[in-house]
Coordinates of C-alpha atoms and ligand atoms in Angstrom, one line a residue:
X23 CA 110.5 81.0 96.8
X24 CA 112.8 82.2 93.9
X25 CA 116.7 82.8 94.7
X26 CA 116.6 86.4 95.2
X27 CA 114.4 86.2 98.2
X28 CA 115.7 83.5 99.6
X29 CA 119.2 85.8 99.6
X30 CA 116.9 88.7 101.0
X31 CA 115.8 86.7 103.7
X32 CA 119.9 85.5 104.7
X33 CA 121.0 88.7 104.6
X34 CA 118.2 89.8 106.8
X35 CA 118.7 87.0 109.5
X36 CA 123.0 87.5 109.0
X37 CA 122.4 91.3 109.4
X38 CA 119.5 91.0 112.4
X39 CA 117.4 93.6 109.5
X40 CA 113.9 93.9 109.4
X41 CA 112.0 95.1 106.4
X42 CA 109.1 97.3 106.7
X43 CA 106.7 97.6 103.7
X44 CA 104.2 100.4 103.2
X45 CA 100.8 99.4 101.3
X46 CA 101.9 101.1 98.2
X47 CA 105.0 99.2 97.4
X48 CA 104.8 96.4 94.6
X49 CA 102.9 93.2 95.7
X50 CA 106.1 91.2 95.7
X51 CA 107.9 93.5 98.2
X52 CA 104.9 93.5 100.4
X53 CA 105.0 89.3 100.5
X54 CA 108.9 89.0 101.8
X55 CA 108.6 92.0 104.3
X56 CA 108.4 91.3 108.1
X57 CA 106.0 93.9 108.5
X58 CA 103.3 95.6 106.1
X59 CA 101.4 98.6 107.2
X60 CA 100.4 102.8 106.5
X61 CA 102.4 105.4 107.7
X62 CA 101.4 105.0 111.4
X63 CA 102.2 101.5 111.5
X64 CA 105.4 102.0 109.9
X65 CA 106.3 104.4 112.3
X66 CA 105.2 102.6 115.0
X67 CA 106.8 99.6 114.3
X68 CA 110.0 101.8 113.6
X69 CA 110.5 102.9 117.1
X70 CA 110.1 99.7 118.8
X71 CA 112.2 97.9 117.1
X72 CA 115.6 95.4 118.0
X73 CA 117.0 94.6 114.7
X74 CA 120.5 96.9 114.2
X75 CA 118.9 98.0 110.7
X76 CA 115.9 98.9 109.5
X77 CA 115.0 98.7 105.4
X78 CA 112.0 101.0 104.5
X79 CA 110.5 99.7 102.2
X80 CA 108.4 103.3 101.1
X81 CA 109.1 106.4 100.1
X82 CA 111.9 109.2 101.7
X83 CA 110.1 110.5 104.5
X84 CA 108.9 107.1 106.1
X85 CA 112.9 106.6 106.1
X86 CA 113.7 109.8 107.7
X87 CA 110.6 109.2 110.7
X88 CA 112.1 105.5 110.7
X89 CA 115.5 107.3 111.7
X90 CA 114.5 110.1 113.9
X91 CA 112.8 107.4 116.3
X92 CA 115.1 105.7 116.0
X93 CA 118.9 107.1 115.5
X94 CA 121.2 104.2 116.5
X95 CA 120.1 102.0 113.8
X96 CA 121.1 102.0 110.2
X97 CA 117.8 103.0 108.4
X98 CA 118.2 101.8 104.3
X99 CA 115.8 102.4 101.6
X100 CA 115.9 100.4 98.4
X101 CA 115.8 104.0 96.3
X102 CA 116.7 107.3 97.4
X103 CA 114.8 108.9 94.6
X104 CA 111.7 107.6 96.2
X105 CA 110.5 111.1 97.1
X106 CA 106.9 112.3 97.3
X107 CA 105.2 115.2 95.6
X108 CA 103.0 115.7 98.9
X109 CA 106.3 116.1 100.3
X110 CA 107.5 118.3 98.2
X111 CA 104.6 120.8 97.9
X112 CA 105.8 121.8 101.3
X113 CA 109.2 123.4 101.4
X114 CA 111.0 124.3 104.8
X115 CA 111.6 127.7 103.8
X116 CA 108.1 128.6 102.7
X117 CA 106.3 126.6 105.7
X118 CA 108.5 128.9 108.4
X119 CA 107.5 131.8 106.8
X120 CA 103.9 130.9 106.7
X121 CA 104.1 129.6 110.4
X122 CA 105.9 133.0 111.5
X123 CA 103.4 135.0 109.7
X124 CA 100.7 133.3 112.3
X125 CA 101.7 133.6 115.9
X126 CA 99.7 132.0 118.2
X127 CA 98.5 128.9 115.9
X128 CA 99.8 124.9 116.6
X129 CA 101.4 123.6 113.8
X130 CA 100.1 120.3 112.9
X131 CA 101.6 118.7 110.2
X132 CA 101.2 115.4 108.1
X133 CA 104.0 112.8 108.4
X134 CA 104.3 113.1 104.4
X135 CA 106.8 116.3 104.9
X136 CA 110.7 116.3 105.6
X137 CA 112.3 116.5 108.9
X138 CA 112.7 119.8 108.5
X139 CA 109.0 121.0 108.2
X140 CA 108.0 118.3 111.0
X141 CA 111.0 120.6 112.8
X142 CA 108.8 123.5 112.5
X143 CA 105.5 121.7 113.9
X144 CA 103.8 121.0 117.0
X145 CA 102.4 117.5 116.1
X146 CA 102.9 115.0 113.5
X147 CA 99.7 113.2 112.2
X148 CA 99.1 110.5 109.4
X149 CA 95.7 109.6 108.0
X150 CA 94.7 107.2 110.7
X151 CA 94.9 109.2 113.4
X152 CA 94.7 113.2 112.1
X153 CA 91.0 113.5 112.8
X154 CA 91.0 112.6 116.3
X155 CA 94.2 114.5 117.0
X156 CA 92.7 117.6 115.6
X157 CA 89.5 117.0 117.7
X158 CA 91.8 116.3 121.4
X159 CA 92.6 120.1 121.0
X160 CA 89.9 122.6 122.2
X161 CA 87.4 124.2 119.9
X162 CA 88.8 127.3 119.6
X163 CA 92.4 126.3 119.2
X164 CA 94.1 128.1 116.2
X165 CA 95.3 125.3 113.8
X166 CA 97.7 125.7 111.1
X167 CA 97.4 122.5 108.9
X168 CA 99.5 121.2 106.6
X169 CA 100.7 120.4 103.7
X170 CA 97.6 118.6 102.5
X171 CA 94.4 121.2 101.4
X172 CA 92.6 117.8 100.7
X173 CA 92.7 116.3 103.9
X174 CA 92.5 119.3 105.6
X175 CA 89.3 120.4 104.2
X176 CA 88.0 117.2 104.6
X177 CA 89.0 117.2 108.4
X178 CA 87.2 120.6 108.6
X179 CA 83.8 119.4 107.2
X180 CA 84.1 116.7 109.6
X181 CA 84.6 118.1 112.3
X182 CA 83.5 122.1 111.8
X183 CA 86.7 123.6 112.7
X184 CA 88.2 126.2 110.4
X185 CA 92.1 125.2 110.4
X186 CA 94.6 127.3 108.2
X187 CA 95.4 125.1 105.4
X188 CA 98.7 124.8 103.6
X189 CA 98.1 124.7 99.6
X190 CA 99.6 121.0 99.1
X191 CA 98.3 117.9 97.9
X192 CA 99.6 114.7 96.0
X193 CA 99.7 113.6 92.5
X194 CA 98.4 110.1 92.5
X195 CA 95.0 111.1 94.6
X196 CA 94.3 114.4 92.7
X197 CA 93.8 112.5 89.9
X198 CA 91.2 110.2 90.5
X199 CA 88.4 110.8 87.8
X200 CA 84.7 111.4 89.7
X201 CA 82.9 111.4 86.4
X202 CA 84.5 107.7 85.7
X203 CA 83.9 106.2 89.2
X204 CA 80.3 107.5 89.1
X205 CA 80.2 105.1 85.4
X206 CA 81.9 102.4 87.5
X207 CA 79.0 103.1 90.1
X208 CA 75.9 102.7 87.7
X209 CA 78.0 99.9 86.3
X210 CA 78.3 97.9 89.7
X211 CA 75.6 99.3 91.9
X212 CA 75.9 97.4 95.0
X213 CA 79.6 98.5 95.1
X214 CA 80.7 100.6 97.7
X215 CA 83.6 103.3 97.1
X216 CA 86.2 103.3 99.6
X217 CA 88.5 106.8 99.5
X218 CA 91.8 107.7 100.6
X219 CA 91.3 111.5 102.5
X220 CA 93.9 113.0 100.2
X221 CA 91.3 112.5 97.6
X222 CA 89.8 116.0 96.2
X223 CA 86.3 117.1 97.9
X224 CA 83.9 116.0 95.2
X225 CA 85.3 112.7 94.9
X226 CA 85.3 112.2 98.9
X227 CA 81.8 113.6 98.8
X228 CA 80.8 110.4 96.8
X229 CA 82.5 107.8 98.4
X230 CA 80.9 105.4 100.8
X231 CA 84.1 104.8 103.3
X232 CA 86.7 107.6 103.7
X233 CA 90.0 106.7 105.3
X234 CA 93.7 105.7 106.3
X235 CA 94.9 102.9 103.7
X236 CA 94.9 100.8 107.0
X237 CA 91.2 101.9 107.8
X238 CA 90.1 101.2 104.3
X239 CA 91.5 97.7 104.5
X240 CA 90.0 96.9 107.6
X241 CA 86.8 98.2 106.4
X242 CA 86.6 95.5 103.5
X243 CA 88.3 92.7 105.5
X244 CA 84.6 93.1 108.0
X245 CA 82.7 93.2 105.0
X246 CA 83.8 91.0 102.5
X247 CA 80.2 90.4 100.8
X248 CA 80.4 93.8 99.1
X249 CA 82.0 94.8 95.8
X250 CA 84.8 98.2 96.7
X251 CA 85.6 100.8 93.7
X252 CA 89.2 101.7 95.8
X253 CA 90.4 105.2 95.3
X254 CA 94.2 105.1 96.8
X255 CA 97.1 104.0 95.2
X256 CA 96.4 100.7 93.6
X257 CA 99.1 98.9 96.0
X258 CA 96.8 98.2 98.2
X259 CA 94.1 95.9 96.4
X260 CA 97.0 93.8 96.9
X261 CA 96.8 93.1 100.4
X262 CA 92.6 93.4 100.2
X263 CA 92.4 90.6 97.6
X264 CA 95.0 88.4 99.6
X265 CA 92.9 89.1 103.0
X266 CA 89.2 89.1 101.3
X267 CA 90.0 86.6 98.1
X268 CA 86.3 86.4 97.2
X269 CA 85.9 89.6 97.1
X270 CA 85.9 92.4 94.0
X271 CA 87.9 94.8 94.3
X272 CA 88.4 97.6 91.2
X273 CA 91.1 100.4 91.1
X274 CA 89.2 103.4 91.0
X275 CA 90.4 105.1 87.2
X276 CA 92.6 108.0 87.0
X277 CA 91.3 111.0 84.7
X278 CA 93.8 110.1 82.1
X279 CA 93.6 106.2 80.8
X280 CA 96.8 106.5 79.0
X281 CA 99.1 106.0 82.0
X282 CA 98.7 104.4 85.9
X283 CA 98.2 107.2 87.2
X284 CA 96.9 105.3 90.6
X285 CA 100.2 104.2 91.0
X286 CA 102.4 106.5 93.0
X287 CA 105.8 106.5 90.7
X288 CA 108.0 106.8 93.7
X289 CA 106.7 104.0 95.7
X290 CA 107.3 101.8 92.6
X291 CA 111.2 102.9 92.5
X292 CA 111.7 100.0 94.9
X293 CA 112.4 96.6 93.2
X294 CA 113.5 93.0 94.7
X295 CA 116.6 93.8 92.6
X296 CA 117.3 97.1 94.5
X297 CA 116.1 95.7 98.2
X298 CA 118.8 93.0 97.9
X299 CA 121.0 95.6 96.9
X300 CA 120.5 98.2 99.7
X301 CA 120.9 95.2 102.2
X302 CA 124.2 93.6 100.5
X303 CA 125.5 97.0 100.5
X304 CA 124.0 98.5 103.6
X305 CA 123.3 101.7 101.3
X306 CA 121.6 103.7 100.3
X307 CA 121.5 104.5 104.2
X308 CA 119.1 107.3 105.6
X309 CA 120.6 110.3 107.6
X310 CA 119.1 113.4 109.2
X311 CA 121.0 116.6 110.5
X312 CA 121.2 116.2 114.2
X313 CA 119.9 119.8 114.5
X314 CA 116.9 118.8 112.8
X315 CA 116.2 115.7 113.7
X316 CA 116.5 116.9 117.5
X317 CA 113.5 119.4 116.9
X318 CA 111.6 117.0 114.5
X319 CA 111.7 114.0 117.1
X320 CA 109.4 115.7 119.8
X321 CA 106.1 116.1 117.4
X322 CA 106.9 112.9 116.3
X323 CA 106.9 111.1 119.7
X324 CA 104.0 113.4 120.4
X325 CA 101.5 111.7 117.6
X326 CA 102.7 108.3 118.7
X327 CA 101.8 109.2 122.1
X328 CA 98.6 110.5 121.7
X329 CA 98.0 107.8 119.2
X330 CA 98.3 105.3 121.9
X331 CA 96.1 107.1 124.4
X332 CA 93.6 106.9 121.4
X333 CA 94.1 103.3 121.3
X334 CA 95.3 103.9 117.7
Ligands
13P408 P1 98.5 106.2 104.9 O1 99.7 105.3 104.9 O2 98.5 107.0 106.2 O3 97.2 105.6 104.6 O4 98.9 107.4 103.8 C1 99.0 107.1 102.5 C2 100.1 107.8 101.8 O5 99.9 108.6 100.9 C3 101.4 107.5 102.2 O6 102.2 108.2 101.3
SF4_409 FE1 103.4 110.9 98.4 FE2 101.2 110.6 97.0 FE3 103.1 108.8 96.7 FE4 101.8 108.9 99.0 S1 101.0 108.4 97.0 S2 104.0 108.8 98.7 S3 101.4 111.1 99.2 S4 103.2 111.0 96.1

């Protein structure tokens, strides 16, 4: 153990902190965390926990959930520029219009939005649990879904519903290359391609496995004889070469070679460095409007409700 984790870990026990590590973070942040998990998980373990201050180890709206469960603690992330294009493809203003222009539909939105668009929604969903959310209401239900057309199309061929799709998507999983992982498929052809849903239709199409980064993982960790082709941020091969160390598992290639564009550039705004610093400091420190946070609580409490029913 090298010195700077070793002073991670006092300031963590003098402070009563626990770090909470999302799949996509470096491999070196994932190892000192107390917890390492997807965006349910993280949420999960965000509203159930003791310590007086929570250090999200993620991007800027797994901080602000990590708050709004929780609003008595001190929620730090190592980098406040650790944003999300996802996110971002969403504004507040723009989603209220669109929801006001459709009366009568429930607003479900992915957790990768602000507080202020989970403000405007009915229920909250993350990649583990959307598809059985979406399937607990009835057939007929009017769904608007956003902000992720990917995921959304994929839960309507799934499960035949027509939901109204926001026009969003994220940077990392659009640009997966289909014509490259079907090369990496002749090349290996007992390997099995595991995809992240926010993955574009012809890419999920192909793969073998579609799912949560937790699902995914799981999946491998059963079957560890198999070779995976893994199209999600790269962060996670991490964890599935730790848990299945025999096993092969290859990034799947972005369309342009000349940069990793697997990696999700905000996630990797977190360093050691700047995790010591945010916990020396207590800053940068997380905060929500009252207003908002007030409105966006109840479809967050929601999803982790219904997620429990679902054994999720
Ligand atoms: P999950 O953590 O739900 O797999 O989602 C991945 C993601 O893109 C987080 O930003
Ligand atoms: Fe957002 Fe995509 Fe990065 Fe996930 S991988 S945090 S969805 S930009």
């Amino acid at each position: 153990m090298n010195e700077l984790t070793k002073a991670i870990g006092e300031l963590k026990r003098q402070k009563n902190a626990i770090i909470l590590a999302h799949y996509y973070q470096m491999g070196e942040i994932q190892d000192i965390a107390d917890y390492v998990g997807d965006s349910l998980a993280l949420a999960q373990w965000a509203a159930k926990t003791e310590a007086d201050i929570i250090v999200m180890c993620g991007v800027h709206f797994m901080g602000e959930t990590a708050k709004i469960l929780s609003p008595g603690k001190k929620v730090l992330v190592p980098d406040l520029a650790a944003g999300c294009s996802l996110a971002d493809s969403c504004p507040a203003d723009r989603f209220e219009r669109f929801v006001n222009d459709h009366p009568g539909y429930t607003v479900i939105s992915y957790v990768n939005t602000t507080a202020a668009v989970k403000a405007l929604t009915d229920v909250v969903v993350t990649s583990t649990n959307a598809r059985q959310i979406v399937e607990s209401f009835p057939e007929d239900e009017k769904i608007i879904f956003g902000p992720d057309r990917n995921l959304g199309n994929y839960i309507n061929s799934v499960t035949g519903r027509q939901m109204l799709l926001w026009d969003g998507a994220c940077h990392v999983h659009e640009q997966f290359s289909v014509e490259k992982i079907v090369e990496l498929k002749a090349e290996y052809p007992d390997a099995l391609v595991l995809a992240h849903p926010e993955c574009k239709g012809a890419l999920l199409r192909l793969a073998d496995v579609v799912g949560s980064t937790a699902a995914l993982l799981k999946y491998a960790v059963a079957r560890p004889e198999h070779t995976y082709i893994v199209a999600t941020e790269s962060g996670i091969l991490h964890e599935m070469r730790k848990k299945c160390p025999q096993t092969l598992f290859i990034p799947a290639p972005p369309n342009d070679s000349t940069c990793a564009c697997n990696e999700c550039n905000f996630m990797r705004l977190n360093t050691l460095e700047k995790l010591y610093d945010c916990l020396k400091n207590e800053s940068p420190e997380i905060t929500v409007d009252p207003a908002v946070a007030m409105r966006a609580v109840k479809p967050i409490e929601r999803m982790l409700e219904l997620s429990e029913a679902l054994g999720l």
